[in-house]
mmCIF file of C-alpha atoms in Angstrom:
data_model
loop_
_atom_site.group_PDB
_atom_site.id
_atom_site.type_symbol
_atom_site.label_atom_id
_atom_site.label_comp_id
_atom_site.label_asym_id
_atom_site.label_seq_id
_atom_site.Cartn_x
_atom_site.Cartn_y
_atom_site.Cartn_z
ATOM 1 C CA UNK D 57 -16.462 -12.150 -6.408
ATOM 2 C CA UNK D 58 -14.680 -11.876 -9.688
ATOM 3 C CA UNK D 59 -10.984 -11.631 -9.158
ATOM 4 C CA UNK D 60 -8.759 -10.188 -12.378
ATOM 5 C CA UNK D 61 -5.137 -10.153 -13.724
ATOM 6 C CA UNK D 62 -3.799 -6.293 -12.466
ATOM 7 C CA UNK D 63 -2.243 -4.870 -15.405
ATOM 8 C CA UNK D 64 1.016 -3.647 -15.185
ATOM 9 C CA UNK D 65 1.100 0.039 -14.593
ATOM 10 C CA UNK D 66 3.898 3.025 -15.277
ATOM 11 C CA UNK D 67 4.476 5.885 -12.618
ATOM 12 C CA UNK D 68 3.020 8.668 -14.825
ATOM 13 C CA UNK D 69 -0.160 6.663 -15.119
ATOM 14 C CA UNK D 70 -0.195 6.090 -11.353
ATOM 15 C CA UNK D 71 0.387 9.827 -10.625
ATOM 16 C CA UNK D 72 -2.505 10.252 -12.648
ATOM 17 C CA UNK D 73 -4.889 7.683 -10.854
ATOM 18 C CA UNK D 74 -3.349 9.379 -7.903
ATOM 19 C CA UNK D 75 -4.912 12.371 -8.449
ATOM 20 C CA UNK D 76 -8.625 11.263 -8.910
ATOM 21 C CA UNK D 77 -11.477 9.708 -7.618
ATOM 22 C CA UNK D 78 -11.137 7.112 -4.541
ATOM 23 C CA UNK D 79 -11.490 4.229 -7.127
ATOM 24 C CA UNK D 80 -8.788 4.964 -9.295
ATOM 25 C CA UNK D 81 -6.367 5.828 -6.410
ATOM 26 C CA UNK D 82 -7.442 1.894 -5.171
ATOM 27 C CA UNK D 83 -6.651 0.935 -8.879
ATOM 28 C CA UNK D 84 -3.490 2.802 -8.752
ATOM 29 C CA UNK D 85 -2.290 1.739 -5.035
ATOM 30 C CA UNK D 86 -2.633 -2.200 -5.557
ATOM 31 C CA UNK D 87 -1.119 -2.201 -8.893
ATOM 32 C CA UNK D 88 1.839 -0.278 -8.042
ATOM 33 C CA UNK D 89 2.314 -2.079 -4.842
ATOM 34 C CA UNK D 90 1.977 -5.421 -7.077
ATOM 35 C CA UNK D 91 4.308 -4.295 -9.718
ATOM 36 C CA UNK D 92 6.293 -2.612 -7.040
ATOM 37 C CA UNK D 93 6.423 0.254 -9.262
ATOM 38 C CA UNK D 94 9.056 3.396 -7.446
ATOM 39 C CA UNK D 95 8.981 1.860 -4.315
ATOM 40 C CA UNK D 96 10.167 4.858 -2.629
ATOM 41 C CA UNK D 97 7.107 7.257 -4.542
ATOM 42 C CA UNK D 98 4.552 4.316 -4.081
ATOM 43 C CA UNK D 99 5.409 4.708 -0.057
ATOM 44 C CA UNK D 100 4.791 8.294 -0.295
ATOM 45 C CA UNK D 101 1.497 7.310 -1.445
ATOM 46 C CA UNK D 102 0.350 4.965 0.744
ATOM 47 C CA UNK D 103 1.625 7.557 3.360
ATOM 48 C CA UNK D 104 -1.008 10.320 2.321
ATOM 49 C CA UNK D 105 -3.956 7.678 2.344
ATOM 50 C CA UNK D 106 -3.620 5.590 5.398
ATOM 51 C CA UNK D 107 -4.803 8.255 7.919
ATOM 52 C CA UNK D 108 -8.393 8.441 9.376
ATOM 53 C CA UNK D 109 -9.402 11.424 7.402
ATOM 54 C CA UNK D 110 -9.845 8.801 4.263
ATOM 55 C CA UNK D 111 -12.391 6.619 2.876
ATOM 56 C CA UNK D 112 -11.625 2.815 4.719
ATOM 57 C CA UNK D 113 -11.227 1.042 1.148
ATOM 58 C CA UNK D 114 -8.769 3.723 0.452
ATOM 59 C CA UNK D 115 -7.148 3.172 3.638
ATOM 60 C CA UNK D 116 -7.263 -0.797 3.344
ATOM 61 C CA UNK D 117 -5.385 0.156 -0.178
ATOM 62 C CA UNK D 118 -3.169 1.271 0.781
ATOM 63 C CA UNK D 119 -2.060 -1.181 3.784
ATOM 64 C CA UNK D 120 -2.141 -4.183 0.904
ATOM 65 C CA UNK D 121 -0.048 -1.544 -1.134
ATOM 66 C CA UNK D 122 2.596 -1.476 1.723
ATOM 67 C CA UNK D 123 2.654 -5.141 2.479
ATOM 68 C CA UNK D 124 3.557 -5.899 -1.206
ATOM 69 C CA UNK D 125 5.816 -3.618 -1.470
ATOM 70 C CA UNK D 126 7.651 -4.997 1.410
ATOM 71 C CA UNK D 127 6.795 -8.726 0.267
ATOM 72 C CA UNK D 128 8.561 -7.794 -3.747
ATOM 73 C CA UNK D 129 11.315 -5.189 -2.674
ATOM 74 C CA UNK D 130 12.205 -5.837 1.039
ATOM 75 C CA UNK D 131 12.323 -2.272 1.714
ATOM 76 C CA UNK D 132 11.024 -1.322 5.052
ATOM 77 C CA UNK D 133 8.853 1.679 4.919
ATOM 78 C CA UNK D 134 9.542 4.389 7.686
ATOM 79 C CA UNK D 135 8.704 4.490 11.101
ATOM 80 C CA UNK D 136 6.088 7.007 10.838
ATOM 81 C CA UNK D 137 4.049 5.061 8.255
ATOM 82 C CA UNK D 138 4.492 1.883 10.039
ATOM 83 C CA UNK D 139 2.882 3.808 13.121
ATOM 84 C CA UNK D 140 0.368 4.863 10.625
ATOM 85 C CA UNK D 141 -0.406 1.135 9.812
ATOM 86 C CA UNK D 142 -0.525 0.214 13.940
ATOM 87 C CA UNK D 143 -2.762 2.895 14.478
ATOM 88 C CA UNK D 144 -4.951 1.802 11.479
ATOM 89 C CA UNK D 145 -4.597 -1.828 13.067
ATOM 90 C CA UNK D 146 -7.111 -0.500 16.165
ATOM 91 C CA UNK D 147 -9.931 -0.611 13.498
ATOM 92 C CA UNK D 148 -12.092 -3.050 12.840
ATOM 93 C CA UNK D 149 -12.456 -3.034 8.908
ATOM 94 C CA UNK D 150 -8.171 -2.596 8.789
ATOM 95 C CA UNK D 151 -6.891 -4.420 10.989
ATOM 96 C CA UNK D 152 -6.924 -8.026 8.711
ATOM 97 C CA UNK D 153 -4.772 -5.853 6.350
ATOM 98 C CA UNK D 154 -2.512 -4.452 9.089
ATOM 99 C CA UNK D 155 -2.137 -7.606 10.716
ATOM 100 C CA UNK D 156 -1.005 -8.948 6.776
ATOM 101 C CA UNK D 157 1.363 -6.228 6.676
ATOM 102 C CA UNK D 158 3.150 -6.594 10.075
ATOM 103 C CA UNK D 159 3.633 -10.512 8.606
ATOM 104 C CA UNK D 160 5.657 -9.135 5.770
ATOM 105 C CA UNK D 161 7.076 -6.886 7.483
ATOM 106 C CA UNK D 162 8.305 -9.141 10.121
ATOM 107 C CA UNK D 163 9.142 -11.661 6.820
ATOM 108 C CA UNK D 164 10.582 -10.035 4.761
ATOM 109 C CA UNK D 165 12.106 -6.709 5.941
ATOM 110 C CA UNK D 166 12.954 -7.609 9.651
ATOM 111 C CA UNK D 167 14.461 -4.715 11.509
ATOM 112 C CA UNK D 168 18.172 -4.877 11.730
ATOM 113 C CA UNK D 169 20.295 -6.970 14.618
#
């Protein structure tokens, strides 16, 4: 496997990744994620394509997304897409990726004392 440099990405160019085929929402989700480009939108994101009804790259996308979000910003997502990423944790092909993101979680944006 070929690994290569993610280039740097802006939010309008995301929002249009965003809106197309599975590939470019991939594209999209791990360079935002890396960049931690809008934190807040990128969440959203991630949000809308961790659930069952998507394609499991997409899914496993969006987990990495979240995890380097957490890893560059320290922000916590929310509770519900946290629950998102424990129920996505039950599945085989996720669950390396969920159990990555509970480790930054956990490392990086520990719940408050």
């Amino acid at each position: 496997m070929d690994y290569a440099a993610l280039d740097d990405i802006t939010w309008e160019e995301a929002q249009r990744l965003l809106d197309g085929e599975a590939a470019d929402q991939i594209d999209a989700l791990l360079r935002c994620g890396f960049y931690a480009v809008m934190p807040r939108l990128t969440i959203d994101a991630c949000r809308d394509r961790v659930g069952p009804a998507n394609p499991t790259q997409l899914r496993r996308a969006a987990i990495v997304c979240l995890g380097h979000l957490v890893r560059r910003t320290g922000v916590r997502p929310p509770g519900d897409v946290v629950e998102l990423v424990r129920d996505a944790d039950s599945d085989s092909a996720l669950s390396g990726a969920a159990v990555d993101f509970f480790d930054d979680l956990a490392m990086f944006a520990p719940p408050p004392t």
